[in-house]
Coordinates of C-alpha atoms and ligand atoms in Angstrom, one line a residue:
X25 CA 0.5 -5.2 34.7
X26 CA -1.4 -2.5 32.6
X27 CA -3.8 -0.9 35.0
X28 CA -2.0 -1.3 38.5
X29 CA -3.5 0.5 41.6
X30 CA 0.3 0.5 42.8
X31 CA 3.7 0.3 41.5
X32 CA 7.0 0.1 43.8
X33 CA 10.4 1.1 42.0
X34 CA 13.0 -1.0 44.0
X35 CA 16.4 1.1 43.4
X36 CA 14.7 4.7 42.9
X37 CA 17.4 6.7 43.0
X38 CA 17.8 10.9 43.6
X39 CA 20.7 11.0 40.8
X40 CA 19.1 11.5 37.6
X41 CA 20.7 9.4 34.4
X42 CA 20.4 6.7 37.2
X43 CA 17.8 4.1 35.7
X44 CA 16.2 3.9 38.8
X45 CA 15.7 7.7 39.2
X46 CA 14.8 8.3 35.2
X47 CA 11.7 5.9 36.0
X48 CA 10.8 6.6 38.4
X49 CA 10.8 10.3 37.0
X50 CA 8.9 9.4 33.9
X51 CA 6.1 7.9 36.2
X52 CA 5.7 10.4 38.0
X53 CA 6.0 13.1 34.5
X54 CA 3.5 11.1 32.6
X55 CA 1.1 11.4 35.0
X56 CA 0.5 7.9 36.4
X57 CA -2.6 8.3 38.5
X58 CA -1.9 5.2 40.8
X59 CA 0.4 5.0 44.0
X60 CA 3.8 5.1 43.6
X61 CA 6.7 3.8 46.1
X62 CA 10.2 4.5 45.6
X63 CA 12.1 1.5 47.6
X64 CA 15.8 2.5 48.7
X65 CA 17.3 2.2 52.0
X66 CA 19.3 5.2 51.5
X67 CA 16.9 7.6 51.5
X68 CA 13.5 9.3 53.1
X69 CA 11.9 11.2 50.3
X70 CA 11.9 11.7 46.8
X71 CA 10.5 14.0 44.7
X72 CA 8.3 14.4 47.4
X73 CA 7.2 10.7 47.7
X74 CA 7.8 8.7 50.7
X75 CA 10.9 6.3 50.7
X76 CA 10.7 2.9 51.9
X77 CA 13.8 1.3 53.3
X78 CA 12.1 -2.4 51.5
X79 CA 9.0 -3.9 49.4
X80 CA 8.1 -5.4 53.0
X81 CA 8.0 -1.9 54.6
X82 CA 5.1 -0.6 52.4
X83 CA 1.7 -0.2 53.9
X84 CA -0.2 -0.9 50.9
X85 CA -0.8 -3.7 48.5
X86 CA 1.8 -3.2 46.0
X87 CA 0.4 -4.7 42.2
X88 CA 3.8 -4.4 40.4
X89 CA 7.5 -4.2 41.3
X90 CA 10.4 -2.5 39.1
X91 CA 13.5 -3.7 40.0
X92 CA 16.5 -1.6 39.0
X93 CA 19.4 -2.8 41.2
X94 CA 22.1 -4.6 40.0
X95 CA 21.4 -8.6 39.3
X96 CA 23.3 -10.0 42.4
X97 CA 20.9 -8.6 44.7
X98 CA 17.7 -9.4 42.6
X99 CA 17.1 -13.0 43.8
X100 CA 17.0 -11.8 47.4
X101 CA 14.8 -9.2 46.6
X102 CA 12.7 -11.0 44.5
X103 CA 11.7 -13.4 47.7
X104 CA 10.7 -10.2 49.2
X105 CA 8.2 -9.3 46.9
X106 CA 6.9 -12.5 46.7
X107 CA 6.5 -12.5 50.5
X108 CA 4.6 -8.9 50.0
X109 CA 2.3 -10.1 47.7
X110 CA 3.8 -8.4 44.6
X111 CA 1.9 -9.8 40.9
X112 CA 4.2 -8.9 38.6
X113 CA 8.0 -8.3 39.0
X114 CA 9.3 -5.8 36.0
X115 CA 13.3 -6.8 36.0
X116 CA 15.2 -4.3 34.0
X117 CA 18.4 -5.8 35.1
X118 CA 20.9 -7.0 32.7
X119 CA 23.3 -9.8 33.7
X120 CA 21.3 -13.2 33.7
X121 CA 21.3 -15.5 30.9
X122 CA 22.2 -13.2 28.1
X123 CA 25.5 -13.6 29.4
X124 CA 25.1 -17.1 30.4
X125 CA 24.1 -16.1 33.8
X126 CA 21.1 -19.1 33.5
X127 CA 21.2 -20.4 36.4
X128 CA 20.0 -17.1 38.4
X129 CA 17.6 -16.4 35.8
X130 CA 16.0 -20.0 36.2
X131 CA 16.0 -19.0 39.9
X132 CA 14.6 -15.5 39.7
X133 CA 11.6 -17.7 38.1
X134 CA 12.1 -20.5 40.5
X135 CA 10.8 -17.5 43.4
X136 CA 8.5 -16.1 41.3
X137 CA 6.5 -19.7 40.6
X138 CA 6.8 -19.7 44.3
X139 CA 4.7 -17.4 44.9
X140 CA 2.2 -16.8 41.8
X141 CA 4.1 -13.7 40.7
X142 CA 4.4 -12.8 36.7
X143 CA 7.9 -11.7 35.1
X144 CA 8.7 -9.4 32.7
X145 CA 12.5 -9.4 31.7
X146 CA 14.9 -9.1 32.8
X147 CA 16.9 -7.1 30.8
X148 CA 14.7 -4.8 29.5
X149 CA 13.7 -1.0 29.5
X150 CA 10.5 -1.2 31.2
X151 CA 7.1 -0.2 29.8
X152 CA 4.2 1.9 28.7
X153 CA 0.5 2.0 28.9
X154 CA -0.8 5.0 27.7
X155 CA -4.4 4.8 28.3
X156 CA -3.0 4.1 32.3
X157 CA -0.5 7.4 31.5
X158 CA 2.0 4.4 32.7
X159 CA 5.3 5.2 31.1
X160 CA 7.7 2.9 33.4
X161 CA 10.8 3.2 30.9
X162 CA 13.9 4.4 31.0
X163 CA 13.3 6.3 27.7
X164 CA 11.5 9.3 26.2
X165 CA 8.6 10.0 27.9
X166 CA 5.9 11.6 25.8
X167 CA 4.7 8.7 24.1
X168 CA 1.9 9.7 21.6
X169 CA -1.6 7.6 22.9
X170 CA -2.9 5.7 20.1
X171 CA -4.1 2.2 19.1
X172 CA -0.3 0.7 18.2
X173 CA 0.6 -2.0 20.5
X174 CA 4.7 -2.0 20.1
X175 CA 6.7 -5.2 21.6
X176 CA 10.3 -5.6 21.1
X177 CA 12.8 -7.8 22.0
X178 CA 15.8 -5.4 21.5
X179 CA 16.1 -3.0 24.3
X180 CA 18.3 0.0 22.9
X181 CA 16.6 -0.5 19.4
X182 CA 13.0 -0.2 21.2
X183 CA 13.8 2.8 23.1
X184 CA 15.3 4.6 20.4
X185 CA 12.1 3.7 18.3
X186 CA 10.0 5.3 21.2
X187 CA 11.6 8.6 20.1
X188 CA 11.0 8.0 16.2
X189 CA 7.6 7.4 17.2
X190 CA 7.3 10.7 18.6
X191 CA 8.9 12.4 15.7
X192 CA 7.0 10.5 13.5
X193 CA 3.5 11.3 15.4
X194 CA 2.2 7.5 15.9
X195 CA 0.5 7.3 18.5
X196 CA 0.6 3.9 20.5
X197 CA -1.6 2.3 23.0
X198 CA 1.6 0.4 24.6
X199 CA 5.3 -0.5 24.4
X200 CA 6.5 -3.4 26.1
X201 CA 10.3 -4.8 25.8
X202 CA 10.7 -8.3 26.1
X203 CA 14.5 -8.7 26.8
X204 CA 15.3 -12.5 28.0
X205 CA 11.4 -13.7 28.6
X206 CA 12.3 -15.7 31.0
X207 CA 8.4 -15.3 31.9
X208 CA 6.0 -13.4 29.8
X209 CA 6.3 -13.5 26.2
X210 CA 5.4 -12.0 23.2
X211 CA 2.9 -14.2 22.5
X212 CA 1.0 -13.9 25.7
X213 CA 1.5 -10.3 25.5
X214 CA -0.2 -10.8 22.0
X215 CA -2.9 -12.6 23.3
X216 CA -3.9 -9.6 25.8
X217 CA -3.3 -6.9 23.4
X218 CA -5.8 -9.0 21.3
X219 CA -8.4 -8.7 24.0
X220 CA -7.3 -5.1 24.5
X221 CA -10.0 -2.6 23.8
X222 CA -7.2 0.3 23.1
X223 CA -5.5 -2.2 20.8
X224 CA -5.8 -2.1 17.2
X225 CA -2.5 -3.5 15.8
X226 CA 0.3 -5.2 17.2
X227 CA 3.7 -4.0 15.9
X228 CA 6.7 -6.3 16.9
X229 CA 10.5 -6.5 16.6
X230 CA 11.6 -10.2 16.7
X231 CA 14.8 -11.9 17.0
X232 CA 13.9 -15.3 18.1
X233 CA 11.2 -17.3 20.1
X234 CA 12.0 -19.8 22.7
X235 CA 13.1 -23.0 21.6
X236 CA 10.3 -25.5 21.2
X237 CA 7.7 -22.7 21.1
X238 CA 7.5 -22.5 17.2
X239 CA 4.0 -24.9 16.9
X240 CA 2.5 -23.0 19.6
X241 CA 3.8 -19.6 18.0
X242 CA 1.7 -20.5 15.0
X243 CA -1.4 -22.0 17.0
X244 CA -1.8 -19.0 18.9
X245 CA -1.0 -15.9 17.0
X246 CA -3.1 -17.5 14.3
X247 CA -6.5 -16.7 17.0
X248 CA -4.5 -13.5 17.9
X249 CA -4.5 -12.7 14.1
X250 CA -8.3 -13.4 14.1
X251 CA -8.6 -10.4 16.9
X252 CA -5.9 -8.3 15.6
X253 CA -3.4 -7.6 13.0
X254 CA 0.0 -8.3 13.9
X255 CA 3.4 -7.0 12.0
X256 CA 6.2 -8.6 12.7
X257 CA 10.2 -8.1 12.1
X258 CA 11.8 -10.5 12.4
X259 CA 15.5 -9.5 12.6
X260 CA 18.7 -12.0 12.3
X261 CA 18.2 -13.3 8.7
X262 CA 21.4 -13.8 7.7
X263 CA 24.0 -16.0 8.6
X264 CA 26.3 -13.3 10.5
X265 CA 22.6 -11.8 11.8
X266 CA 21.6 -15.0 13.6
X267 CA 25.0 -15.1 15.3
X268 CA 24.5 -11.8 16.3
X269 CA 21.1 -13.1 18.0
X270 CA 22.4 -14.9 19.5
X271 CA 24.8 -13.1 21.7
X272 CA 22.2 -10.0 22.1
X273 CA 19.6 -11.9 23.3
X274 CA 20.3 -15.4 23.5
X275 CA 17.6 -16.1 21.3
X276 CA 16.9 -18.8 18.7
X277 CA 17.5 -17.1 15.3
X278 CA 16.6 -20.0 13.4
X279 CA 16.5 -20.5 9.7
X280 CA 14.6 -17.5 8.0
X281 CA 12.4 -19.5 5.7
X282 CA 11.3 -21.3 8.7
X283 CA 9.8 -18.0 10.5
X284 CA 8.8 -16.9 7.1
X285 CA 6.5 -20.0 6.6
X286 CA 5.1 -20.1 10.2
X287 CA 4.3 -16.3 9.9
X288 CA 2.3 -17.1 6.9
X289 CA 0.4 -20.1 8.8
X290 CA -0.5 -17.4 11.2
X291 CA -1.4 -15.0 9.5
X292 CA 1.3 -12.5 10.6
X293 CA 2.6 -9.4 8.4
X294 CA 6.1 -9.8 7.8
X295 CA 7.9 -6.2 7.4
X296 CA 11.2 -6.6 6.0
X297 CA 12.6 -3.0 8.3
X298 CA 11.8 -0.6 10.6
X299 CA 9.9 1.8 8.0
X300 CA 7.5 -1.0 6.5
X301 CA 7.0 -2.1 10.6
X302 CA 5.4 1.5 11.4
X303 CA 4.3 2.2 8.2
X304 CA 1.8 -0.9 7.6
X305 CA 1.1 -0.1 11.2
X306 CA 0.0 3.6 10.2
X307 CA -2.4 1.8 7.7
X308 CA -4.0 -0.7 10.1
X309 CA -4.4 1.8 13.1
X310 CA -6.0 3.7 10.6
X311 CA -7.9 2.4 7.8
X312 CA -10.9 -0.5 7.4
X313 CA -10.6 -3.4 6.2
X314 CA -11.1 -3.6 2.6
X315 CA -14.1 -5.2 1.7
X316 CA -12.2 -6.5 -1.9
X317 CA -9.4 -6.3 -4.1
X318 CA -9.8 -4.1 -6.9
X319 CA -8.3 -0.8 -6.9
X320 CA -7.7 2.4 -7.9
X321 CA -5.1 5.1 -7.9
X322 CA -5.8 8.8 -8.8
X323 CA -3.0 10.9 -9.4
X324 CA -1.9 14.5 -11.2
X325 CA 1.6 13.1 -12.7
X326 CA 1.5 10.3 -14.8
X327 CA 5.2 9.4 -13.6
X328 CA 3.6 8.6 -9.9
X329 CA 0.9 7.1 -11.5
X330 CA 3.4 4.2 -13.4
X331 CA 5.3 4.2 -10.2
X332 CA 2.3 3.4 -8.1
X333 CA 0.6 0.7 -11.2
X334 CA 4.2 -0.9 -10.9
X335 CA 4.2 -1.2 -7.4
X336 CA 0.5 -2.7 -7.0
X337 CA 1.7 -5.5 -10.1
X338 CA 5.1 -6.1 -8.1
X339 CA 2.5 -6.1 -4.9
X340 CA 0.0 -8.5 -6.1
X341 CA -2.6 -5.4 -5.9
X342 CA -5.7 -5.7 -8.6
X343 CA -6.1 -2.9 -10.6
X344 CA -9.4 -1.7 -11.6
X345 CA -10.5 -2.2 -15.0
X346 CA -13.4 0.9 -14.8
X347 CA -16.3 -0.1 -16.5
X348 CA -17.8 2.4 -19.5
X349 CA -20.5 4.0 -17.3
X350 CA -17.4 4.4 -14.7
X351 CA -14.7 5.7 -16.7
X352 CA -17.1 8.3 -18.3
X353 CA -17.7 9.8 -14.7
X354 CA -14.3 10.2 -14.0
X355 CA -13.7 11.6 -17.5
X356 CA -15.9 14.6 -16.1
X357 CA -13.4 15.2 -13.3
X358 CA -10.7 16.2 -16.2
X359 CA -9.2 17.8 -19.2
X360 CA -9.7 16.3 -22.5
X361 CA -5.9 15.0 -22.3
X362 CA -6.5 13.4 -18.6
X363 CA -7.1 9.6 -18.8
X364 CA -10.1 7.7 -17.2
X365 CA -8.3 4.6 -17.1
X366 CA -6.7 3.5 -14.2
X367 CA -4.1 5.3 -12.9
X368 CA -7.2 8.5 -13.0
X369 CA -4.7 10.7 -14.6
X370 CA -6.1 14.5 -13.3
X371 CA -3.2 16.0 -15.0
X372 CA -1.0 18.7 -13.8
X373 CA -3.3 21.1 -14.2
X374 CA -5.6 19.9 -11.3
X375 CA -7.1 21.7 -9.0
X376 CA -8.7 20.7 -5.7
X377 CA -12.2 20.5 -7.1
X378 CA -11.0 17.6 -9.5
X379 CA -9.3 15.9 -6.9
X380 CA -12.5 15.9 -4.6
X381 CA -15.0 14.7 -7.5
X382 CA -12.8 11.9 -8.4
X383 CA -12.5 10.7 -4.5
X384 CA -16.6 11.2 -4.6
X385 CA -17.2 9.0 -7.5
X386 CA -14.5 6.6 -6.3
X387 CA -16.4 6.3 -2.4
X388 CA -19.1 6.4 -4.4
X389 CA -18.7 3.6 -6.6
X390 CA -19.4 -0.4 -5.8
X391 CA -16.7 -1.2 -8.2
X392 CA -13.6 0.5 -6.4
X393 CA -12.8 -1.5 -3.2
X394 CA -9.2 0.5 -2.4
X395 CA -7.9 4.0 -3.0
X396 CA -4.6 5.2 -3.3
X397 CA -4.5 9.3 -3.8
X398 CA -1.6 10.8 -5.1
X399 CA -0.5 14.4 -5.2
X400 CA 2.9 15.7 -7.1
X401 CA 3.6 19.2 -5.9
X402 CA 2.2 21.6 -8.2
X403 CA 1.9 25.5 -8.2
X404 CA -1.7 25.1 -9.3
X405 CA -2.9 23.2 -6.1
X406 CA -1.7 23.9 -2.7
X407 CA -0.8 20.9 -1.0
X408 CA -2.7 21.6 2.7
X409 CA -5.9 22.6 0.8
X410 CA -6.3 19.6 -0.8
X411 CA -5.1 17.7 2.5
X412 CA -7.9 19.5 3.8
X413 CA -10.4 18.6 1.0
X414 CA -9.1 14.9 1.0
X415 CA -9.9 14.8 5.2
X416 CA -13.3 16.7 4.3
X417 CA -14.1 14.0 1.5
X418 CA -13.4 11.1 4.2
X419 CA -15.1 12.4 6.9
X420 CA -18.3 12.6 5.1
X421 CA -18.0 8.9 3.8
X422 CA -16.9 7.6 6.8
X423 CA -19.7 5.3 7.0
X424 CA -17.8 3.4 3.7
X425 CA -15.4 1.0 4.5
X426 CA -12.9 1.7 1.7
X427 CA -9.3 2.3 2.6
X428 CA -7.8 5.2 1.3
X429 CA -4.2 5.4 1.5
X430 CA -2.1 9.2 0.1
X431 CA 1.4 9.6 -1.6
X432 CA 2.6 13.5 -0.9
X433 CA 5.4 13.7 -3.5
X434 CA 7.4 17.2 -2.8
X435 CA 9.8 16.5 -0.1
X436 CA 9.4 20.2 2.2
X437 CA 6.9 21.5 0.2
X438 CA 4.1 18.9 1.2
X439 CA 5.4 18.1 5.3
X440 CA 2.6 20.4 6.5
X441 CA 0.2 18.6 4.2
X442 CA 1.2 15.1 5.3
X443 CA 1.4 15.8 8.7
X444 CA -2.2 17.2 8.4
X445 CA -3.5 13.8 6.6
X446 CA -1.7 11.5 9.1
X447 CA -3.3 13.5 12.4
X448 CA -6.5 13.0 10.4
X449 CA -5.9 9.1 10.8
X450 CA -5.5 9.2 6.6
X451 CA -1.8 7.6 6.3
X452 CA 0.5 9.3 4.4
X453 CA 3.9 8.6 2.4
X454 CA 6.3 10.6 0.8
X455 CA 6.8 8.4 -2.5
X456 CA 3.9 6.3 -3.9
X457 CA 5.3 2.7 -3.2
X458 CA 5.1 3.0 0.4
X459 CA 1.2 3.8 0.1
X460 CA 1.1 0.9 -2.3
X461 CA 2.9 -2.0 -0.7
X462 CA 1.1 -0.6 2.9
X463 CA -2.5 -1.1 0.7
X464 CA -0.7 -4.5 -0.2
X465 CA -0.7 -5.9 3.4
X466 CA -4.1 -4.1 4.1
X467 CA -5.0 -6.6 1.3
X468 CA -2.7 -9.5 1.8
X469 CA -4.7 -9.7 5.9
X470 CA -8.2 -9.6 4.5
X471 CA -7.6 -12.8 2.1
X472 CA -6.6 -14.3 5.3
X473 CA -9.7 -13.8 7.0
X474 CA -11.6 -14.2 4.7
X475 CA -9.9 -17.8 3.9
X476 CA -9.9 -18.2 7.7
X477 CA -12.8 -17.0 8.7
X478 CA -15.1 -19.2 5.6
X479 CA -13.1 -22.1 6.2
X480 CA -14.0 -21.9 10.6
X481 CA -17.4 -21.1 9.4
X482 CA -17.7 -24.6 6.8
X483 CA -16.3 -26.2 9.7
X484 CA -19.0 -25.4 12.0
X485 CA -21.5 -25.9 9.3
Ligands
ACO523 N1 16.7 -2.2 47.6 C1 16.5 -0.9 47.2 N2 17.5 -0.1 46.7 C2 18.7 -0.6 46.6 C3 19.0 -1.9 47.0 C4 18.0 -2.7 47.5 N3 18.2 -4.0 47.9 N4 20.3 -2.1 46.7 C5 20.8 -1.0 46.2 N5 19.8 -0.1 46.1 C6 19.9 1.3 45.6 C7 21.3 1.8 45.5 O1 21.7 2.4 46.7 C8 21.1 2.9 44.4 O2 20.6 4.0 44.9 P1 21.5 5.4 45.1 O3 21.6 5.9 43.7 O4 20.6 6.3 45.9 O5 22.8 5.0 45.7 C9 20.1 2.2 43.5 O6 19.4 1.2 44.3 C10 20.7 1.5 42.3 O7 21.7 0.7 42.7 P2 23.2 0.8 42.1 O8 24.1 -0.2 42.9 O9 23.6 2.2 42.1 O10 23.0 0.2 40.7 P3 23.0 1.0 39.3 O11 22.0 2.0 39.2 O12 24.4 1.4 39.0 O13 22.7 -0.2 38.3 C11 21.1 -1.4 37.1 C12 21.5 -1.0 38.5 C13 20.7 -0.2 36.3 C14 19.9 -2.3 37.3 C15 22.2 -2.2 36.5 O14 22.6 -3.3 37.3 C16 21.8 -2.8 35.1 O15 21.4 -3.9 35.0 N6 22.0 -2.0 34.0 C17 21.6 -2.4 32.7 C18 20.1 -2.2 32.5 C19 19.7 -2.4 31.1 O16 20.4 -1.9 30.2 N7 18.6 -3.2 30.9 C20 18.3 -3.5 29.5 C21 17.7 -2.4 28.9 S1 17.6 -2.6 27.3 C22 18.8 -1.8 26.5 O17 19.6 -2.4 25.9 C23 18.9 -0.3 26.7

């Protein structure tokens, strides 16, 4: 499915704003590398590819099949590609059992069992691979490349999050939308993105899981979570919102403390929105694991400074106590009226010099496990000069594994700065309690493992 040596699109069509045409076009535009053939019995050529008049008219293996044709002709279709040899049939059809068409979903599967083939869908947008350049989607097409795995279960949702992931500059290694899994699911997807070397983090949008599939939920993610960190939404909370579910996708909703419970068994990040999905993503594409707990936030306004010590008490973050010998080199990094407590006060007055001794001593130092750095618009200190400090400062502890997440407080006056950071891989937020609850999770995954990880290791012992 993610590195095919052929992909037929069954449906191409010449009109663009037709599904079938815009995937085929965004295959082709992203720069797919393997063979692609457009199947539609209406035409020759397209885009100067070959037309076939069916799957069984190709003379070549074909690895994956898109179906984009409406769902009464699917089934017979379906046989075809079975008969062809197809692996996996990608059905972005809608009209099967989220409108209570089961029965010719249960047979789309029925023909793929048949004949060995996988399903993903239908009803869904498509998907992308970036390290393959595969972006088989109805949606935006330049995808940024990273290390963000990104399943969701809503279609519309997930597309337009494709689009805020481009504005937002996260790069992602894959998006995959789930629609009815009447095959493949999230948690098999899960379990190859956990194997995947251009996989760092797993981001997913939730609604429900198959019924009967909540044990197994928790039994596997829980050796996906091992592998990977996974960050889940899990949308439908509330009363109305589970109805709502269920009409959308025809998914379980369930009762919310339920999924909250089997998330924690798991070991998976609940994100309570689309922000905290993509921002805790930001800070495990990015950062290392931290190594410990305590932590320390260095700051030129005091009022960010509270804001942030708030956030890490509200957070269950640990706070630094600095010892003497500690507090006394930071004191060096500041005026007489700075504090060398935690929050590092640097005061208004700082200047980049201050803020790239106080990093130093704080890489430097055994005591401080986790940073967070944060920077209230000044005119004393440009705001892309110390972004550029604050990169320089990293790059030359890199060996350290000591997360460092930044706070840019200045709305305009600090985009060029944060941008800067976050391209860096430092992640980046415009108010200090994102930084801090994102550190939180950082946090809350390494007490799993290392609970996990001791606990497998006495058991083998
Ligand atoms: N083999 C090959 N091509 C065929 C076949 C066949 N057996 N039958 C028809 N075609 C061709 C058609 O001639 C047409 O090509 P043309 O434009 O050259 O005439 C093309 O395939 C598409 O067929 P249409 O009948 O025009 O179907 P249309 O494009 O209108 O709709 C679709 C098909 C998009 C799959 C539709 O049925 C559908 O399900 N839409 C919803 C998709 C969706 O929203 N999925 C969920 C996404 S998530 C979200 O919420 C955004």
């Amino acid at each position: 499915m993610f590195q095919p040596r052929s992909i037929a699109i069954i449906g191409a069509s010449k009109k663009p704003g037709k599904i079938g045409h815009d995937i085929l076009k965004n295959l082709i535009d992203y720069g797919y590398s393997g063979r692609i053939y457009p199947v539609n019995p209406n035409i020759d050529e397209i885009y100067g590819l070959k037309s076939y008049p069916s799957i069984l008219s190709i003379p070549d293996e074909v690895d994956v099949a898109i179906i984009a044709i409406p769902a009464e002709k699917v089934l017979s279709v379906a046989e075809e590609c079975g008969i062809k040899g197809v692996k996996i049939l990608v059905v972005i059809t809608s009209g099967f059992s989220e409108v209570g068409n089961v029965d010719a979903e249960a047979n789309l599967v029925k023909i793929a069992k048949k004949y060995g083939m996988r399903i993903l869908g239908p009803n869904i947008f498509g998907y992308v691979y970036t390290p393959s350049k595969l972006n088989a989607t109805f949606g935006p097409r330049e995808v940024l490349g990273g290390n963000i795995a990104f399943i969701t279960q809503s279609g519309a949702l997930g597309i337009a999050l494709m689009g805020w992931t481009i504005m937002e500059e996260i790069g992602l290694s894959s998006i995959v939308s789930l629609g009815n899994m009447s095959d493949i699911d999230m948690i098999e997807l899960s379990e190859y993105f956990a194997e995947d070397p251009n996989t760092k983090v797993i981001a997913m949008y939730l609604e429900g899981l198959k019924p009967g599939s909540g044990k197994d939920f928790v039994e596997r993610m829980r050796r996906v979570v091992l592998k990977k960190t996974v960050i889940v939404i899990k949308a439908g909370r509330s009363e109305r919102g589970a109805l709502a579910v269920a009409s959308h996708t025809g998914s379980l909703a369930g009762s919310d403390m339920l999924y909250d419970v089997a998330f924690k068994q798991a070991g998976v990040i609940r994100a309570y929105g689309i922000e905290e999905l993509f921002d805790y993503s930001r800070a495990f594409a990015t950062q290392p694991l931290p190594q410990g707990e305590e932590t320390i936030i260095i700051t030129n306004g005091g009022g960010a400074g509270v804001m942030a010590t708030d956030a890490a008490e509200e957070n269950g973050i640990k706070l630094l106590n600095p010892s003497d010998s500690l507090r006394e080199a930071f004191r060096k990094t500041m005026p007489w009226f700075g504090s060398s407590k935690n929050p590092i006060d640097l005061t208004g007055q700082a200047v980049v010099e201050n803020y790239v001794e106080a990093l130093e001593i704080a890489y430097e130092s055994p005591e401080v496990k986790n940073i967070i750095l944060l920077y209230c618009r000044t005119s004393v200190l440009d705001p892309l000069e110390l972004a550029k400090a604050i990169v320089d400062v990293k790059n030359r502890y890199r060996d350290v594994s000591k997360p460092i997440l930044v706070s840019m407080i200045g709305g305009i006056d600090v985009k060029e700065a944060s941008k800067y950071l976050n391209r860096n891989n430092i992640p980046t937020y415009p108010i200090p309690e994102r930084a801090v609850k994102s550190l939180a999770k950082l946090i809350e995954y390494y007490r799993f493992l290392k609970k996990h990880k001791l606990e497998s290791l006495t058991r083998v012992a």
